[in-house]
Short mmCIF file of C-alpha atoms and ligand atoms in Angstrom, two decimals:
data_model
loop_
_atom_site.label_atom_id
_atom_site.label_comp_id
_atom_site.label_asym_id
_atom_site.label_seq_id
_atom_site.Cartn_x
_atom_site.Cartn_y
_atom_site.Cartn_z
CA MET A 276 11.01 -19.69 -25.36
CA LYS A 277 13.86 -19.76 -23.07
CA GLN A 278 12.68 -18.17 -19.43
CA THR A 279 15.19 -16.24 -17.50
CA ASN A 280 16.05 -16.34 -13.78
CA VAL A 281 14.12 -13.97 -11.46
CA ILE A 282 14.77 -12.85 -7.96
CA GLN A 283 12.93 -14.67 -5.24
CA ASP A 284 11.27 -12.84 -2.68
CA SER A 285 8.86 -14.33 -0.25
CA SER A 286 10.28 -11.99 2.48
CA GLY A 287 7.71 -10.93 5.37
CA ILE A 288 6.96 -7.23 6.27
CA LEU A 289 5.03 -6.05 9.20
CA GLY A 290 3.79 -2.59 10.18
CA ILE A 291 2.52 -1.28 13.57
CA PHE A 292 0.49 1.80 14.41
CA GLY A 293 -0.44 3.22 17.79
CA SER A 294 1.57 0.78 20.02
CA GLU A 295 2.98 2.00 23.27
CA ASN A 296 6.18 0.10 22.49
CA ALA A 297 6.07 -0.43 18.68
CA ALA A 298 9.61 -1.87 18.53
CA ASN A 299 8.84 -4.62 20.93
CA SER A 300 5.51 -5.41 19.02
CA ALA A 301 7.46 -5.43 15.69
CA TYR A 302 10.01 -7.87 17.01
CA TYR A 303 7.51 -10.41 18.24
CA GLY A 304 5.31 -9.92 15.05
CA LEU A 305 8.27 -10.65 12.83
CA HIS A 306 9.53 -13.57 14.97
CA ALA A 307 6.17 -15.20 14.01
CA MET A 308 7.25 -14.73 10.28
CA GLN A 309 10.86 -15.76 10.55
CA HIS A 310 10.00 -18.73 8.18
CA ARG A 311 9.81 -16.42 5.52
CA GLY A 312 13.28 -15.21 5.52
CA GLN A 313 16.58 -15.92 7.64
CA ASP A 314 19.07 -13.89 5.79
CA GLY A 315 18.38 -10.44 7.19
CA VAL A 316 15.99 -8.56 9.51
CA GLY A 317 15.40 -5.03 10.55
CA ILE A 318 13.05 -2.76 12.48
CA ALA A 319 12.50 1.10 12.24
CA VAL A 320 10.50 3.09 14.70
CA SER A 321 9.08 6.50 14.48
CA ASN A 322 8.75 8.54 17.59
CA GLY A 323 6.96 11.58 16.26
CA GLU A 324 10.02 13.61 15.58
CA THR A 325 12.41 11.12 13.91
CA VAL A 326 12.73 7.68 12.50
CA SER A 327 15.42 5.24 13.90
CA CYS A 328 16.49 1.78 12.79
CA ILE A 329 18.14 -1.39 13.75
CA LYS A 330 18.97 -4.07 11.07
CA GLY A 331 21.53 -6.94 10.44
CA LEU A 332 22.29 -10.23 8.71
CA GLY A 333 20.92 -13.36 10.17
CA LEU A 334 17.91 -14.55 12.38
CA LEU A 335 16.05 -11.89 14.49
CA SER A 336 17.35 -13.55 17.71
CA GLU A 337 20.94 -13.30 16.43
CA THR A 338 20.72 -9.81 15.07
CA ILE A 339 18.51 -7.84 17.49
CA SER A 340 19.04 -7.93 21.34
CA SER A 341 16.43 -6.67 24.08
CA ALA A 342 18.88 -4.06 24.94
CA SER A 343 19.00 -2.73 21.43
CA LEU A 344 15.25 -2.87 21.29
CA GLN A 345 15.13 -0.53 24.46
CA ASP A 346 16.82 2.31 22.34
CA LEU A 347 14.04 2.22 19.67
CA LYS A 348 11.15 4.22 21.32
CA GLY A 349 8.24 5.33 19.43
CA SER A 350 4.58 4.13 18.51
CA ILE A 351 4.99 3.49 14.93
CA ALA A 352 7.30 0.50 13.49
CA ILE A 353 7.92 -1.29 10.36
CA GLY A 354 10.14 -4.29 9.86
CA GLN A 355 11.11 -7.12 7.46
CA VAL A 356 12.59 -10.62 7.72
CA ARG A 357 14.32 -11.17 4.34
CA MET A 358 15.11 -13.92 2.36
CA ALA A 359 18.12 -13.27 0.05
CA THR A 360 19.36 -14.57 -3.25
CA THR A 361 22.74 -15.63 -4.18
CA GLY A 362 24.85 -12.39 -4.37
CA ASP A 363 22.05 -10.42 -2.81
CA SER A 364 22.84 -11.09 0.67
CA GLN A 365 24.95 -7.88 1.57
CA LEU A 366 23.78 -5.44 4.40
CA GLU A 367 22.81 -2.78 1.94
CA ASN A 368 19.88 -4.88 0.89
CA VAL A 369 18.55 -5.52 4.41
CA GLN A 370 15.42 -3.44 5.14
CA PRO A 371 14.27 -1.05 6.26
CA ILE A 372 15.92 1.29 4.02
CA MET A 373 16.35 4.53 5.68
CA VAL A 374 16.32 7.93 4.06
CA ARG A 375 17.33 11.14 5.75
CA ALA A 376 16.16 13.76 3.07
CA HIS A 377 15.54 17.40 3.58
CA GLN A 378 11.78 16.75 3.07
CA GLY A 379 12.00 14.47 6.09
CA HIS A 380 13.16 11.11 7.48
CA PHE A 381 11.28 7.95 6.36
CA ALA A 382 12.01 4.28 6.30
CA ILE A 383 10.65 1.64 3.66
CA VAL A 384 9.98 -2.17 3.68
CA THR A 385 9.05 -4.15 0.72
CA SER A 386 8.16 -7.54 -0.29
CA GLY A 387 7.53 -8.93 -3.65
CA MET A 388 9.22 -7.71 -6.75
CA ILE A 389 9.14 -4.68 -9.01
CA THR A 390 9.15 -6.35 -12.47
CA ASN A 391 10.35 -3.08 -14.22
CA ALA A 392 13.12 -2.25 -11.52
CA ILE A 393 15.95 -2.59 -14.17
CA THR A 394 14.60 0.00 -16.37
CA LEU A 395 13.78 2.54 -13.59
CA ARG A 396 16.96 2.02 -11.95
CA ASN A 397 18.88 2.65 -15.26
CA GLN A 398 16.93 5.94 -15.66
CA LEU A 399 17.66 7.08 -12.45
CA GLU A 400 21.36 6.27 -12.56
CA GLU A 401 21.51 8.28 -15.84
CA GLU A 402 20.12 11.24 -14.20
CA GLY A 403 23.00 10.90 -11.48
CA LEU A 404 21.49 9.11 -8.47
CA ILE A 405 23.54 6.66 -6.65
CA PHE A 406 22.44 3.34 -5.38
CA GLN A 407 23.99 1.70 -2.37
CA GLY A 408 22.50 -1.84 -3.01
CA THR A 409 20.05 -3.57 -5.28
CA SER A 410 16.70 -3.78 -3.31
CA ASP A 411 13.42 -2.65 -4.65
CA ALA A 412 12.97 -0.53 -1.27
CA GLU A 413 16.02 1.64 -2.32
CA LEU A 414 14.39 2.15 -5.76
CA ILE A 415 11.00 3.27 -4.18
CA ALA A 416 12.87 5.50 -1.72
CA HIS A 417 14.55 7.16 -4.52
CA LEU A 418 11.36 7.64 -6.44
CA ILE A 419 9.66 8.89 -3.40
CA GLN A 420 12.17 11.78 -3.15
CA ILE A 421 11.88 12.84 -6.71
CA HIS A 422 8.12 13.19 -6.70
CA PRO A 423 6.65 16.32 -5.63
CA GLY A 424 3.78 16.89 -3.24
CA LYS A 425 2.58 15.30 -0.09
CA PHE A 426 3.49 11.80 0.92
CA VAL A 427 0.26 10.37 -0.70
CA ASP A 428 0.97 12.40 -3.96
CA LYS A 429 4.53 11.01 -3.78
CA ILE A 430 3.12 7.27 -3.30
CA ARG A 431 0.66 7.96 -6.19
CA GLY A 432 3.48 8.92 -8.52
CA VAL A 433 5.70 6.03 -7.56
CA VAL A 434 2.79 3.43 -8.13
CA GLN A 435 1.95 4.99 -11.42
CA MET A 436 5.69 4.12 -12.41
CA ILE A 437 6.16 0.68 -10.87
CA GLU A 438 4.79 -2.63 -12.26
CA GLY A 439 4.88 -6.09 -10.57
CA ALA A 440 3.72 -7.84 -7.55
CA TYR A 441 5.00 -5.87 -4.55
CA ASN A 442 3.62 -4.70 -1.17
CA PHE A 443 5.32 -1.99 0.68
CA MET A 444 5.14 0.13 3.91
CA ILE A 445 6.77 3.50 4.72
CA ALA A 446 7.03 5.01 8.11
CA THR A 447 7.57 8.67 8.28
CA ARG A 448 8.16 10.59 11.69
CA ASP A 449 4.38 10.41 12.50
CA SER A 450 2.72 8.33 9.89
CA LEU A 451 2.35 4.88 8.46
CA TYR A 452 1.62 4.20 4.74
CA VAL A 453 0.84 0.65 3.70
CA MET A 454 0.21 -0.31 -0.14
CA ARG A 455 -0.49 -3.44 -1.77
CA ASP A 456 0.05 -3.98 -5.42
CA PRO A 457 -2.97 -4.06 -7.81
CA TYR A 458 -2.72 -7.88 -8.28
CA GLY A 459 -2.72 -8.87 -4.65
CA ILE A 460 -0.17 -11.67 -5.38
CA HIS A 461 1.63 -11.22 -2.18
CA PRO A 462 -0.77 -11.46 0.93
CA LEU A 463 -1.10 -8.48 3.32
CA SER A 464 -3.56 -8.42 6.00
CA MET A 465 -4.81 -5.90 8.66
CA GLY A 466 -5.10 -6.75 12.46
CA LYS A 467 -6.45 -4.78 15.23
CA SER A 468 -5.61 -4.96 18.99
CA GLU A 469 -7.02 -2.77 21.79
CA GLN A 470 -4.07 -0.37 21.33
CA SER A 471 -2.83 -0.62 17.94
CA MET A 472 -3.17 -1.52 14.00
CA ILE A 473 -0.99 -4.14 12.59
CA PHE A 474 -0.27 -4.93 8.99
CA SER A 475 1.50 -8.18 8.19
CA SER A 476 2.47 -10.60 5.22
CA GLU A 477 1.04 -13.20 7.48
CA THR A 478 -1.94 -13.20 9.81
CA CYS A 479 0.11 -15.80 12.18
CA SER A 480 1.74 -12.47 13.43
CA PHE A 481 -1.54 -11.15 14.95
CA GLY A 482 -2.10 -13.62 17.69
CA ILE A 483 1.30 -13.19 19.35
CA LEU A 484 0.30 -9.32 19.59
CA GLY A 485 -3.12 -9.88 21.03
CA ALA A 486 -4.69 -8.83 17.75
CA HIS A 487 -7.37 -10.29 15.73
CA PHE A 488 -7.70 -10.36 11.79
CA GLU A 489 -9.63 -7.30 10.52
CA ARG A 490 -9.34 -7.81 6.80
CA GLU A 491 -7.02 -8.11 3.91
CA VAL A 492 -5.52 -4.97 2.59
CA ASN A 493 -7.19 -4.82 -0.94
CA PRO A 494 -5.08 -5.07 -4.20
CA GLY A 495 -4.32 -1.41 -5.40
CA GLU A 496 -5.17 -0.04 -1.78
CA LEU A 497 -3.12 2.52 0.06
CA LEU A 498 -3.95 2.96 3.90
CA CYS A 499 -2.55 6.13 5.42
CA LEU A 500 -2.38 6.04 9.14
CA CYS A 501 -1.65 9.64 10.16
CA PRO A 502 -1.85 11.55 13.54
CA ASP A 503 -5.35 13.12 12.54
CA LYS A 504 -6.97 10.41 10.48
CA VAL A 505 -6.86 7.00 9.18
CA GLU A 506 -7.67 6.75 5.47
CA SER A 507 -8.06 4.02 2.89
CA ILE A 508 -7.45 5.23 -0.73
CA GLN A 509 -7.96 2.98 -3.72
CA LEU A 510 -4.89 4.45 -5.45
CA VAL A 511 -4.78 2.16 -8.45
CA PRO A 512 -7.63 0.12 -9.91
CA ALA A 513 -7.36 -3.49 -8.74
CA HIS A 514 -6.99 -6.18 -11.29
CA LYS A 515 -8.58 -9.45 -10.77
CA GLU A 516 -7.11 -10.82 -7.45
CA THR A 517 -4.34 -13.58 -8.09
CA THR A 518 -3.22 -14.43 -4.74
CA CYS A 519 0.07 -16.77 -5.15
CA ALA A 520 -1.09 -20.41 -4.76
CA MET A 521 2.34 -21.27 -3.26
CA GLU A 522 1.39 -19.48 -0.27
CA TYR A 523 -1.02 -22.61 0.45
CA VAL A 524 1.67 -25.07 -0.73
CA TYR A 525 4.90 -23.65 1.06
CA PHE A 526 5.35 -20.11 2.09
CA SER A 527 2.87 -19.54 4.73
CA ARG A 528 2.51 -20.99 8.13
CA PRO A 529 -0.30 -23.36 8.69
CA ASP A 530 -2.15 -21.24 11.08
CA SER A 531 -2.02 -17.98 8.81
CA ILE A 532 -5.43 -17.07 6.83
CA VAL A 533 -4.54 -16.33 3.14
CA ASN A 534 -7.62 -14.81 1.03
CA THR A 535 -10.11 -16.04 3.74
CA GLN A 536 -8.68 -19.71 3.52
CA THR A 537 -6.63 -21.08 6.61
CA VAL A 538 -3.44 -22.62 5.25
CA HIS A 539 -3.80 -25.79 7.39
CA GLU A 540 -7.33 -26.37 5.96
CA VAL A 541 -6.10 -25.98 2.29
CA ARG A 542 -3.34 -28.34 2.94
CA THR A 543 -5.66 -30.71 4.48
CA ARG A 544 -7.90 -30.76 1.58
CA CYS A 545 -4.80 -31.28 -0.78
CA GLY A 546 -3.70 -34.33 1.30
CA GLU A 547 -7.21 -35.74 1.20
CA ALA A 548 -7.48 -35.40 -2.51
CA LEU A 549 -4.00 -36.71 -3.03
CA ALA A 550 -4.96 -39.79 -0.94
CA ARG A 551 -8.21 -40.49 -2.85
CA GLN A 552 -5.61 -41.18 -6.19
CA GLU A 553 -3.81 -43.72 -4.01
CA ASP A 554 -3.33 -47.51 -5.10
CA VAL A 555 -0.30 -48.38 -3.16
CA GLN A 556 -0.61 -50.07 0.12
CA ALA A 557 2.33 -49.26 2.52
CA ASP A 558 3.15 -49.61 6.36
CA MET A 559 2.88 -45.98 7.16
CA VAL A 560 2.60 -42.15 5.85
CA ILE A 561 5.29 -39.68 7.00
CA GLY A 562 5.14 -35.87 6.16
CA VAL A 563 8.17 -33.64 5.53
CA PRO A 564 8.06 -31.18 8.55
CA ASP A 565 6.73 -28.84 8.83
CA THR A 566 5.06 -27.68 5.33
CA ALA A 567 3.87 -31.06 4.46
CA THR A 568 2.57 -32.23 8.09
CA SER A 569 -1.13 -30.99 7.56
CA ALA A 570 -1.36 -32.68 3.90
CA ALA A 571 0.49 -35.93 5.41
CA VAL A 572 -1.95 -36.33 8.36
CA ALA A 573 -4.91 -36.09 6.08
CA TYR A 574 -3.53 -38.56 3.73
CA ALA A 575 -3.03 -41.15 6.44
CA ARG A 576 -6.62 -40.50 7.64
CA VAL A 577 -8.29 -40.92 4.08
CA SER A 578 -5.90 -43.84 2.97
CA LYS A 579 -6.56 -45.70 6.31
CA MET A 580 -2.64 -46.12 6.88
CA PRO A 581 -0.94 -45.27 10.04
CA TYR A 582 0.64 -41.75 10.41
CA GLU A 583 4.01 -41.80 11.68
CA ILE A 584 6.85 -39.35 12.79
CA GLY A 585 9.70 -40.57 10.67
CA LEU A 586 11.66 -37.42 10.23
CA MET A 587 12.63 -35.02 12.86
CA LYS A 588 13.45 -31.49 12.37
CA ASN A 589 16.20 -29.47 14.36
CA ARG A 590 14.49 -26.08 14.93
CA TYR A 591 17.41 -24.42 16.67
CA ILE A 592 19.78 -23.75 13.73
CA GLY A 593 21.15 -20.20 13.03
CA SER A 594 21.18 -18.59 9.67
CA THR A 595 24.75 -19.86 9.14
CA PHE A 596 23.21 -23.19 7.92
CA ILE A 597 20.56 -21.65 5.67
CA ARG A 598 22.59 -19.39 3.40
CA PRO A 599 21.63 -19.60 -0.31
CA THR A 600 24.13 -21.29 -2.21
CA LYS A 601 23.82 -24.95 -3.17
CA GLN A 602 26.41 -26.31 -1.11
CA GLN A 603 25.09 -24.57 2.00
CA ARG A 604 21.47 -25.45 1.25
CA GLN A 605 22.69 -29.10 1.21
CA GLU A 606 24.49 -28.85 4.37
CA GLY A 607 21.55 -27.11 6.00
CA MET A 608 19.19 -29.98 5.15
CA ARG A 609 21.44 -32.59 6.61
CA VAL A 610 21.64 -30.66 9.83
CA ARG A 611 17.93 -29.76 9.93
CA LEU A 612 16.51 -33.26 9.25
CA ASN A 613 17.16 -36.56 10.88
CA ALA A 614 15.41 -39.93 10.06
CA ILE A 615 14.18 -42.10 12.92
CA SER A 616 15.50 -45.60 12.02
CA SER A 617 13.61 -47.55 14.54
CA VAL A 618 10.36 -46.25 12.99
CA LEU A 619 11.49 -46.94 9.35
CA LYS A 620 13.52 -50.14 9.33
CA GLY A 621 12.10 -52.62 6.92
CA LYS A 622 9.07 -50.41 6.29
CA ARG A 623 7.21 -49.44 3.03
CA VAL A 624 6.89 -45.73 3.37
CA ILE A 625 4.45 -43.10 1.67
CA LEU A 626 6.53 -39.84 2.03
CA VAL A 627 4.24 -36.76 1.61
CA ASP A 628 6.04 -33.58 0.50
CA ASP A 629 4.59 -30.03 -0.29
CA SER A 630 6.12 -29.62 -3.64
CA ILE A 631 8.94 -30.39 -6.10
CA VAL A 632 10.89 -27.60 -7.68
CA LYS A 633 14.51 -28.90 -8.73
CA GLY A 634 13.99 -32.24 -6.94
CA SER A 635 17.21 -32.00 -5.05
CA THR A 636 15.32 -32.17 -1.71
CA ALA A 637 13.31 -35.29 -2.93
CA LYS A 638 16.53 -37.13 -3.67
CA ARG A 639 18.14 -36.29 -0.49
CA LEU A 640 14.98 -37.25 1.77
CA SER A 641 14.60 -40.66 -0.12
CA VAL A 642 18.39 -41.44 0.40
CA LEU A 643 17.85 -40.33 4.17
CA LEU A 644 14.92 -42.78 4.65
CA LYS A 645 16.53 -45.60 2.86
CA GLU A 646 19.91 -45.15 4.99
CA ALA A 647 17.78 -45.33 7.88
CA GLY A 648 16.24 -48.73 6.79
CA ALA A 649 13.06 -48.07 4.75
CA LYS A 650 12.36 -50.65 2.29
CA GLU A 651 10.29 -48.71 -0.09
CA VAL A 652 9.68 -44.98 -0.52
CA HIS A 653 6.71 -43.75 -2.36
CA LEU A 654 6.71 -39.99 -2.68
CA ARG A 655 3.52 -38.12 -2.81
CA ILE A 656 3.31 -34.48 -3.72
CA ALA A 657 0.40 -32.39 -2.15
CA SER A 658 0.63 -29.89 -5.13
CA PRO A 659 0.66 -30.25 -9.10
CA LYS A 660 3.96 -30.25 -11.00
CA ILE A 661 5.82 -26.91 -11.30
CA SER A 662 6.56 -26.84 -15.00
CA TYR A 663 6.84 -22.92 -15.40
CA PRO A 664 8.96 -20.30 -13.70
CA CYS A 665 7.49 -17.55 -11.79
CA LEU A 666 7.48 -14.21 -13.34
CA TYR A 667 6.09 -12.50 -10.15
CA GLY A 668 9.28 -12.50 -8.00
CA THR A 669 8.27 -15.34 -5.74
CA GLU A 670 10.19 -18.26 -6.84
CA ARG A 671 13.57 -17.92 -8.58
CA THR A 672 14.13 -21.17 -10.44
CA ARG A 673 14.60 -21.20 -14.11
CA GLN A 674 12.33 -23.28 -16.18
CA GLU A 675 15.25 -25.50 -17.37
CA GLU A 676 15.99 -26.34 -13.73
CA LEU A 677 12.48 -27.40 -12.88
CA ALA A 678 12.32 -31.23 -12.54
CA ALA A 679 8.86 -31.47 -13.88
CA TYR A 680 9.97 -29.39 -16.90
CA ASN A 681 12.69 -31.88 -17.66
CA TYR A 682 11.60 -35.33 -16.46
CA THR A 683 8.82 -37.80 -16.83
CA GLU A 684 7.45 -39.37 -13.72
CA GLU A 685 9.45 -42.51 -14.56
CA GLU A 686 12.54 -40.56 -14.92
CA MET A 687 12.04 -38.78 -11.52
CA CYS A 688 11.56 -42.17 -9.90
CA ALA A 689 15.01 -43.38 -10.95
CA LEU A 690 16.61 -40.04 -10.29
CA PHE A 691 14.95 -39.59 -6.68
CA GLN A 692 15.58 -43.26 -6.00
CA VAL A 693 11.89 -43.91 -5.10
CA GLU A 694 9.59 -46.68 -6.04
CA SER A 695 6.84 -44.52 -7.14
CA ILE A 696 5.83 -40.81 -7.40
CA ARG A 697 2.46 -39.19 -7.77
CA PHE A 698 1.50 -35.48 -7.61
CA LEU A 699 -1.83 -33.86 -6.90
CA SER A 700 -3.66 -33.22 -10.21
CA LEU A 701 -4.22 -29.64 -11.08
CA GLU A 702 -8.00 -30.23 -11.38
CA ASP A 703 -8.06 -31.52 -7.68
CA PHE A 704 -5.67 -28.63 -6.60
CA LYS A 705 -8.12 -26.08 -8.02
CA LYS A 706 -10.94 -27.51 -5.86
CA CYS A 707 -8.85 -27.10 -2.76
CA ILE A 708 -7.90 -23.47 -3.20
CA PRO A 709 -9.97 -20.08 -3.99
CA ASP A 710 -10.59 -19.60 -7.50
CA THR A 711 -8.75 -16.28 -7.56
CA SER A 712 -5.46 -17.81 -7.01
CA CYS A 713 -2.34 -17.66 -9.29
CA LEU A 714 -1.59 -21.14 -10.75
CA ALA A 715 0.93 -19.75 -13.42
CA CYS A 716 3.84 -21.96 -12.27
CA PHE A 717 1.60 -24.98 -12.62
CA ASN A 718 -0.20 -23.99 -15.76
CA GLY A 719 2.00 -21.33 -17.51
CA ASN A 720 -1.14 -18.91 -17.50
CA TYR A 721 0.55 -15.52 -16.66
CA SER A 722 -1.47 -12.32 -15.97
CA ALA A 723 -1.18 -10.16 -19.02
CA LYS A 724 0.40 -7.17 -17.72
CA LEU A 725 3.28 -8.83 -15.85
CA CYS A 726 4.25 -10.61 -19.12
CA ASP A 727 5.96 -7.40 -20.01
CA TYR A 728 8.46 -8.51 -17.41
CA LYS A 729 9.57 -11.07 -19.85
CA LYS A 730 10.85 -8.47 -22.07
CA GLU A 731 12.77 -6.59 -19.46
CA ILE A 732 14.70 -9.67 -18.19
CA LYS A 733 15.38 -11.26 -21.67
CA GLU A 734 19.10 -12.31 -21.91
FE1 SF4 B 233 3.21 -18.10 -6.83
FE2 SF4 B 233 3.62 -19.74 -8.94
FE3 SF4 B 233 2.04 -17.43 -9.28
FE4 SF4 B 233 4.72 -17.31 -8.86
S1 SF4 B 233 3.83 -18.31 -10.70
S2 SF4 B 233 3.18 -15.92 -7.87
S3 SF4 B 233 5.14 -18.88 -7.43
S4 SF4 B 233 1.73 -19.38 -8.12
#
């Protein structure tokens, strides 16, 4: 069956409740998650009477100045760092989405994807509602407004209509609502500092805010933080938790905790397991910074080959270079990574990377290393072959674009211009991650409910 393209969303969202300067806290918390999206950023702050927002296209440091932060006064904040897709990078989709309704002002941020969004959106448009952009946040904002009752009742009504793998946060003038989808595919954690409660897509936001990790928000759980009470409601029954395994492979920072496991430790186990399959002797192991570094160091230790820094990453590149078109991604890659020829010249290199999706990065890396003088490049991938598309809104590549779907390992060697290639086996990978993880893009086993999405997106 031909699989259809889906929208990628690994965006990071953050909520703060009870901070003296919530805007400042949100800024630094989002800054720790900038790796989850460089295309747009926004922060909304509630001060007890109204909700104000600042947002724009680009990196946080390019978009939000310290002067503009001073204008956002209040103790509640929500924010998002956004990863846009081609044709989806207009300002209208940058979150928070603001609503100034007669029932009161509110702001909303989302991560993940509502899989029946097209159907719901069409219904609302037929009823005369007008959309400014195409984000799920705007859809939820419309649905909130048409549902009657108090805010909890509105959210309950919305959650009964939407399907998919989504997290969202809503800031009203005096309250914060935090909702995690019943599958728990996208991580969402709760932290606490002396002053405030913090909710974040990644726990790496907590340290910079002086907060400690408290617990994960449970799948299907709504947290209501109101002036008079903090309440947890199991709004919809939780399905068997299926946290996205790609959080360990690629999306999350190594110092984040996902489903009780530190990402660095998981990547270390993957690198160790990969090295145990090794039969090639090389002069050095290098890792693709930064996502493959933990696995590469572990690989070198187990295989008893020296670990070297063969690739340098330029960390100070603005969003101009990270735009999501093919040409811009290629240009971004050239500017971001540089090979160190004095390290590589005449050497046989084991190159450890985190994953292969389409394979274009693998080929460019191998060419980069060989242009710098590497004699041989043996590519080692610290995750299994990705042969199936993601139907949960996390990865947007079509099945027919996936390298592992199209090519044998021998063909990949020729295509990527490497001497050998090896992936971590699915069996070994399963031993490295919690057994509740989603592995659908590796093994094609999708959760039953979300398979309905295939019907919705069928061409
Ligand atoms: Fe993550 Fe793959 Fe599952 Fe999508 S299919 S949620 S990318 S593990």
